[in-house]
XYZ file of C-alpha atoms in Angstrom:
390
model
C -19.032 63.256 -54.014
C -16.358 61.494 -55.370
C -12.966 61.696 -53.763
C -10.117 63.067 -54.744
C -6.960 61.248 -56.008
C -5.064 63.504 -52.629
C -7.966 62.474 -50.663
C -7.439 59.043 -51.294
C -3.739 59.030 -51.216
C -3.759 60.797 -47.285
C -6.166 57.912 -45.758
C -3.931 55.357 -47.400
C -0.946 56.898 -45.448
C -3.582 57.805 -42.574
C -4.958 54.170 -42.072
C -1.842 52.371 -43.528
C -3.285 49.153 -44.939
C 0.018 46.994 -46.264
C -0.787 45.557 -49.780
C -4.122 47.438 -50.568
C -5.196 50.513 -51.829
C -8.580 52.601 -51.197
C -10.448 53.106 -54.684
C -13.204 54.508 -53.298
C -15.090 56.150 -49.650
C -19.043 55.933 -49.220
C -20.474 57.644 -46.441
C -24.044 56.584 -44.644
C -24.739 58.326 -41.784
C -22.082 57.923 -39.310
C -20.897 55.181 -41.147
C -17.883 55.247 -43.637
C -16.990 52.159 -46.287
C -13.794 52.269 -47.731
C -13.798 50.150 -51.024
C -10.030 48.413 -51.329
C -8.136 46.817 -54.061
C -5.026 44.384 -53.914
C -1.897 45.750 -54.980
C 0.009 42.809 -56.145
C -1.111 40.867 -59.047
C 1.650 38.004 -58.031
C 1.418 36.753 -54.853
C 3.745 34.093 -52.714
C 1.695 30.400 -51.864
C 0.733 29.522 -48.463
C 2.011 26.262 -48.575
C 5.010 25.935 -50.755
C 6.630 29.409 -51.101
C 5.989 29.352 -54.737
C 4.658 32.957 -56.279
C 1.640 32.318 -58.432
C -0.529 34.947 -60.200
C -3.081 32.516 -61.082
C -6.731 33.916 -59.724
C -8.911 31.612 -58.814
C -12.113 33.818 -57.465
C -12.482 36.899 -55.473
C -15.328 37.353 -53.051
C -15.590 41.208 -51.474
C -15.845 40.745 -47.304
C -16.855 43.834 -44.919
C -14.629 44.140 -42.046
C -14.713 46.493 -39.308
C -11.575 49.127 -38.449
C -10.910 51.758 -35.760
C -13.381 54.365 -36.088
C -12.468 57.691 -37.441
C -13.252 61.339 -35.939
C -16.909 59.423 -34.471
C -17.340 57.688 -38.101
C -17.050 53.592 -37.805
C -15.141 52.487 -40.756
C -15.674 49.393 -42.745
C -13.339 48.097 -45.216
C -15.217 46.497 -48.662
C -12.067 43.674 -48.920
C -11.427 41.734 -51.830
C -10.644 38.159 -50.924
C -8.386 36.781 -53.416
C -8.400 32.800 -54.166
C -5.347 31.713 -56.078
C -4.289 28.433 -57.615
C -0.500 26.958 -57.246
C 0.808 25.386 -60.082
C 3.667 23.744 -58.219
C 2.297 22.474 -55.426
C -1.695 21.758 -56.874
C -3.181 23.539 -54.419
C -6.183 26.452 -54.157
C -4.990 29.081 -50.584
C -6.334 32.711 -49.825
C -4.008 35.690 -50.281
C -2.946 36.558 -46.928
C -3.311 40.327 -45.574
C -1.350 41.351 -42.888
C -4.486 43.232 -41.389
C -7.096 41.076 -41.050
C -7.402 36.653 -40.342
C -8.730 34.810 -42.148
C -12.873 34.400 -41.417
C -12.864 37.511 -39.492
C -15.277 40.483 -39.461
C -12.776 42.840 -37.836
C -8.932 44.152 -39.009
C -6.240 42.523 -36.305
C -6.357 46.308 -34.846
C -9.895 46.782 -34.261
C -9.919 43.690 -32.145
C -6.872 44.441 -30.700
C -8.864 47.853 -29.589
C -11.304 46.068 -28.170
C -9.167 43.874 -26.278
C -7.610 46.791 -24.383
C -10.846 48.562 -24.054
C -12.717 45.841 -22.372
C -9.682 45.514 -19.944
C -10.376 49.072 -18.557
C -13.873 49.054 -18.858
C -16.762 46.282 -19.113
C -17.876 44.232 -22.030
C -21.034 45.791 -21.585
C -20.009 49.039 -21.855
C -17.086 48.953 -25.038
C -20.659 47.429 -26.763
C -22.527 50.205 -25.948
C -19.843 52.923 -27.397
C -18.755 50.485 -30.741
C -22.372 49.873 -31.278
C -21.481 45.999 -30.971
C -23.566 43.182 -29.743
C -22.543 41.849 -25.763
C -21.856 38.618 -27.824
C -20.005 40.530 -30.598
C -17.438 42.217 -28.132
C -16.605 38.890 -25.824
C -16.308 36.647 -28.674
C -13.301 39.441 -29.675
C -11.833 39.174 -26.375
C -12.280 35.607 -25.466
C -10.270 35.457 -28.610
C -7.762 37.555 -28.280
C -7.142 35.947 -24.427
C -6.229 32.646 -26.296
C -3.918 34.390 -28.132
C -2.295 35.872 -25.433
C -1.847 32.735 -23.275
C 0.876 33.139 -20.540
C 4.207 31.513 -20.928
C 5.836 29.854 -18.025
C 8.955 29.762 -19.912
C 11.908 30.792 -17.460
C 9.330 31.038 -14.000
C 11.537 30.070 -11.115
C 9.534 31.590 -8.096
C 5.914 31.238 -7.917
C 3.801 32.681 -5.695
C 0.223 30.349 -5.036
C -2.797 32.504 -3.277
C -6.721 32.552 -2.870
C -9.303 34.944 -3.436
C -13.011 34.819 -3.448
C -14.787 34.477 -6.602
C -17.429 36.997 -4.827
C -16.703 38.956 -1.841
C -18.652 37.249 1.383
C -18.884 33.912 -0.525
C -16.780 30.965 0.670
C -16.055 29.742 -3.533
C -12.412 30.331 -4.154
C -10.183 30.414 -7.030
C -6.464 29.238 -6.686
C -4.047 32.088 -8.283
C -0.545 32.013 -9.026
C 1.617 34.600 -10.149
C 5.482 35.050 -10.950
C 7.040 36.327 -8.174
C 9.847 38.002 -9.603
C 7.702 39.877 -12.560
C 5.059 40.289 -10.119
C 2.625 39.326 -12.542
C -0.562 36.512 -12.758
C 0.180 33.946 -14.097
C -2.757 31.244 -13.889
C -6.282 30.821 -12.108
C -7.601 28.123 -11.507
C -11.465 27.082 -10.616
C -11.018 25.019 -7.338
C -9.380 25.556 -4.019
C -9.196 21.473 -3.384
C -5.945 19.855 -4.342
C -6.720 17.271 -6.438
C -8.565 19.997 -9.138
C -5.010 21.952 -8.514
C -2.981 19.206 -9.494
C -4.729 18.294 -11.807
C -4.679 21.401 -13.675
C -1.092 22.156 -13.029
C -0.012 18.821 -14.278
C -0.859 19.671 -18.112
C 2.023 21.972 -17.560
C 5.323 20.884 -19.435
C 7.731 18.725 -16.999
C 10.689 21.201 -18.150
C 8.649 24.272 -17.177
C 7.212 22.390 -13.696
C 10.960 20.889 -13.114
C 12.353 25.013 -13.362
C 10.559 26.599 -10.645
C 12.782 26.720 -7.740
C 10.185 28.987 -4.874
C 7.222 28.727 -4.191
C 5.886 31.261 -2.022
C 2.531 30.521 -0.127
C 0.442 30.967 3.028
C -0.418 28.670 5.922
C -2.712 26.584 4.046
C -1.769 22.876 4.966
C -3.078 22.303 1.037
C -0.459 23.908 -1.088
C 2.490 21.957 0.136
C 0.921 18.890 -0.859
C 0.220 20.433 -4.082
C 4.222 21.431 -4.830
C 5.557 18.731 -3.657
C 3.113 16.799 -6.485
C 3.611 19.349 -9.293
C 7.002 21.555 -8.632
C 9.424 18.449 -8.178
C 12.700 20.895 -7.168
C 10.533 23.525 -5.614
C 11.781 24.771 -2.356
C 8.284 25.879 -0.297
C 8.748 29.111 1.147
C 5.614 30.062 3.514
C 5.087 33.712 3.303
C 6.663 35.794 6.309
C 3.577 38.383 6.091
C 1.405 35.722 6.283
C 3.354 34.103 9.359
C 3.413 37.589 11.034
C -0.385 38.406 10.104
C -0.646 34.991 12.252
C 0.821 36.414 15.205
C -0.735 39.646 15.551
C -4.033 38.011 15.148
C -3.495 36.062 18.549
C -1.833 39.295 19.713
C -4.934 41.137 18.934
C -6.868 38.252 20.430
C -5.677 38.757 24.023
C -6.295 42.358 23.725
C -10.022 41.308 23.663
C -10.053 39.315 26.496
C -7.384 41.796 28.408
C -9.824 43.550 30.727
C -8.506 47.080 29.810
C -9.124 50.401 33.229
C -8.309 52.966 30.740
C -9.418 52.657 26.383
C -6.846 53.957 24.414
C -7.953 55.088 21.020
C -6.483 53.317 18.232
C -5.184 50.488 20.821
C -5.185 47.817 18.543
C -2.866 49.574 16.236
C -0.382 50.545 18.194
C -0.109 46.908 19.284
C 0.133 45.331 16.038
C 2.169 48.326 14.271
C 6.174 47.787 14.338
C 7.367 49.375 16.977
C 10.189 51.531 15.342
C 7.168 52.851 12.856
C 5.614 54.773 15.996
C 6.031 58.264 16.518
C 6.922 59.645 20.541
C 3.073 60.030 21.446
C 2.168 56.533 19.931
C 4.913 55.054 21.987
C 3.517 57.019 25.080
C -0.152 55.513 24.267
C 1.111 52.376 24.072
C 2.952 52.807 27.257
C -0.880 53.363 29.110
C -2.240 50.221 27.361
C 0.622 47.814 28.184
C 0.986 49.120 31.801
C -2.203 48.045 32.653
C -1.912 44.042 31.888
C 1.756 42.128 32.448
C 0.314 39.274 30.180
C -0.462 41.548 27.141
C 2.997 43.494 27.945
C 4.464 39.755 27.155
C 2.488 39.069 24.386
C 3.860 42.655 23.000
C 7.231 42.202 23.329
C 7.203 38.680 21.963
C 5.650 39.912 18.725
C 8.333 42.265 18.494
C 10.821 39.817 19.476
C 9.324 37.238 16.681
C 9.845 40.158 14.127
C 13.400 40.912 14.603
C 14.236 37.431 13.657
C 12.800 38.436 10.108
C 15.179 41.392 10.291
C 18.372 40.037 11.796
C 18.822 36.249 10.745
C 20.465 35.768 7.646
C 20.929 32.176 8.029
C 18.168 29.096 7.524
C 19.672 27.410 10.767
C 20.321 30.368 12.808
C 16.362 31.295 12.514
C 15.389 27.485 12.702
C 17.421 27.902 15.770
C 15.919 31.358 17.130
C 12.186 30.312 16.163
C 12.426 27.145 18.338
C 13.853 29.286 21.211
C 10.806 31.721 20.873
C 8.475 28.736 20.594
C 9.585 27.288 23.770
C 9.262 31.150 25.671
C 5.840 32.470 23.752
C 4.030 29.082 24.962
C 3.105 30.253 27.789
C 1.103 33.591 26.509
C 0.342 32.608 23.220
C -1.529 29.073 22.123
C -3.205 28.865 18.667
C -0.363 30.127 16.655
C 2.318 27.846 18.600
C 1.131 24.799 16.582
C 0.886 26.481 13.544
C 4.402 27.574 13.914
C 5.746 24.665 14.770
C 3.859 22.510 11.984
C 5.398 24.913 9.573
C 8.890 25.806 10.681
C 10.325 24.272 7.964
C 8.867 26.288 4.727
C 9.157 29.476 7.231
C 12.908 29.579 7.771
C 13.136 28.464 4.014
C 12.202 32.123 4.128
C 16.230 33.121 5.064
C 17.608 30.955 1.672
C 16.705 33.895 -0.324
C 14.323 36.547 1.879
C 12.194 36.705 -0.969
C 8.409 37.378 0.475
C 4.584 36.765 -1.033
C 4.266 40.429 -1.376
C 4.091 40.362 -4.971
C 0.951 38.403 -5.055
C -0.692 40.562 -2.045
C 0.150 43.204 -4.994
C -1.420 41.191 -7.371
C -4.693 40.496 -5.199
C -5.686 43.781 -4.412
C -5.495 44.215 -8.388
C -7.879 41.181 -8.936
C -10.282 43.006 -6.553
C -10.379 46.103 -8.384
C -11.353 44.235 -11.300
C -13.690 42.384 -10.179
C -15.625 45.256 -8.571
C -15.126 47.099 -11.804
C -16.945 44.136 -13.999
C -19.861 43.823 -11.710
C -19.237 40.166 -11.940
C -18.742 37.624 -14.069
C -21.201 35.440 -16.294
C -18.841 32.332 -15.899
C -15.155 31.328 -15.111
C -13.667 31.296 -17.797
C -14.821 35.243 -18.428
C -12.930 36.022 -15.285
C -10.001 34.243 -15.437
C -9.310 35.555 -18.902
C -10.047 38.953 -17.449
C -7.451 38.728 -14.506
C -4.696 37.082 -17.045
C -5.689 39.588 -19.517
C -4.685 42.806 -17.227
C -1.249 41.232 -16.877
C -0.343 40.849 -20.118
């Protein structure tokens, strides 16, 4: 059946193709093809501006749209080839809907896109009835179209997470702080592969970040100081803290405990203000029973309200050296660390901005990766991460 001139005129309005309009619909099965024709007979020249209504050739192309009510729609285009008189030259008509060389309208792949973010490329293939190929080769695209701009990034944030959980293979991410959002991953954990990728980065956009925000990795300062020429480095206060409570936590362990307190090791490491009356009395029954662990307690609490209190880069360089010199004698490993980093920690005070962003960030990256089932290559997951943050 033929349809009607209404019929015709509401899924031109419904689909709202610029420049076209639909002479005809064939259904097949659960497929519909929607036969289009240009509306302008003049037409403006790719290359010099000039109109020209001087057809060349027309060759019909089948593109793929969004599906309709469960039908997938295909639209029977007619590619126009004109000729410029003014400038000599043969272009194709552009249509706002569809690239040039493409099977799918700028939508359609657009749908995709989004789809595959939420889901799996295995999965959108299954639904549009499209190849695995098919529905990667649309995102992979539409990735490189949505490259990240660096434009106006002033605090970084630099991180690691495995490429596979229990697997030591690490990717280096970085994300903008203040946006909280990725910004770039990159294949190595080594400096030299970080550099190197970080140096094709413009000077001007390298030369504007200001922060960068990282963890006790001796690597990444190295790395900055390379690649971020005016970049203050900021290590992470979180981190620095995780640090402590880990050697806290340590002489728990070897603390040879009369009475086990459930939940012991979380009273210990949880700020003290944060516990309610019957945590404080548990705590009370674990620290009682060891003076050295009582110390270790109260000089993780004491290391923490420097975080809150100091306002001032000196006044916590100041403070940190003080608590240095008093923790050495309970605590060992994290000393050194402390000490080799003091600098980039009280940078901390310049601006009390923190890493949490990327911690934010992280967790994210995990979700997706458990939600792809992993990844055929690299490059599939780094456009993946980037791709979620757009």
């Amino acid at each position: 059946m033929h349809p009607t001139t209404s019929m015709l005129f509401f899924l031109e309005n419904l689909l709202n193709l610029p420049k076209v309009n639909i002479r005809n619909v064939i259904q097949e099965g659960k497929q519909a093809f929607l036969i289009l024709s240009c509306q302008e007979e003049e037409v403006k020249c790719n290359y010099c501006g000039s109109l020209t209504d001087e057809l060349h050739q027309t060759n019909n192309v089948l593109v793929r749209d969004l599906s309709i009510s469960g039908q997938m729609v295909y639209l029977k285009v007619p590619r126009r080839k004109f000729y410029c008189k003014d400038c000599q030259r043969f272009f194709t008509e552009n249509l706002e809907f569809m690239e040039a060389r493409r099977k799918y309208t700028v939508r359609y792949e657009e749908y995709i896109y989004g789809r595959v973010n939420v889901s799996s490329v295995e999965q959108v293939g299954r639904e549009e009835s499209l190849s695995w190929d098919q529905v990667n080769g649309i995102y992979q695209r539409q990735c490189e179209a949505k490259k990240k701009d660096w434009q106006g990034v002033k605090h970084l944030g630099m991180d690691e997470i495995a490429k596979r959980k229990g697997h030591q293979n690490f990717v280096t991410v970085l994300g903008d702080i203040e946006k909280g959002e990725l910004i770039e991953v990159i294949d190595s954990h080594q400096q030299d592969k970080i550099i190197e990728v970080l140096m094709e980065k413009e000077l001007e956009v390298r030369e504007g970040v200001e922060q960068v925000s990282v963890d006790m990795w001796g690597g990444f300062p190295k790395v900055i100081e390379k690649v971020f020429p005016n970049a203050v480095i900021v290590t992470d206060r979180f981190h620095v803290m995780r640090a402590v409570n880990e050697e806290l936590n340590k002489i728990r362990k070897q603390t040879r405990l009369n009475v086990k307190i459930k939940g012991e090791k979380w009273l210990l490491l949880k700020n003290k203000e944060d516990l309610k009356e019957e945590e404080l009395e548990k705590l009370e029954l674990v620290l009682k029973q060891s003076a050295r662990l009582r110390k270790a307690y109260e000089y993780k609490e004491s290391f923490r309200e420097i975080y809150e209190k100091v306002n001032e880069k000196e006044e916590g360089r100041l403070k940190f050296t003080e608590w240095l010199e008093n923790a050495k004698s309970i605590y060992t490993d994290v000393i050194s660390t402390i000490r080799r980093n003091l600098d980039s920690i009280c940078n901390y005070f310049l601006s009390r901005t923190t890493n949490g962003a990327m911690e934010g960030i992280n967790n994210r990256l995990k979700l997706i990766k458990r939600q792809a089932y992993g990844f055929m290559n690299f490059d599939n997951m780094r456009n993946r991460f980037l791709a979620c943050f757009s």
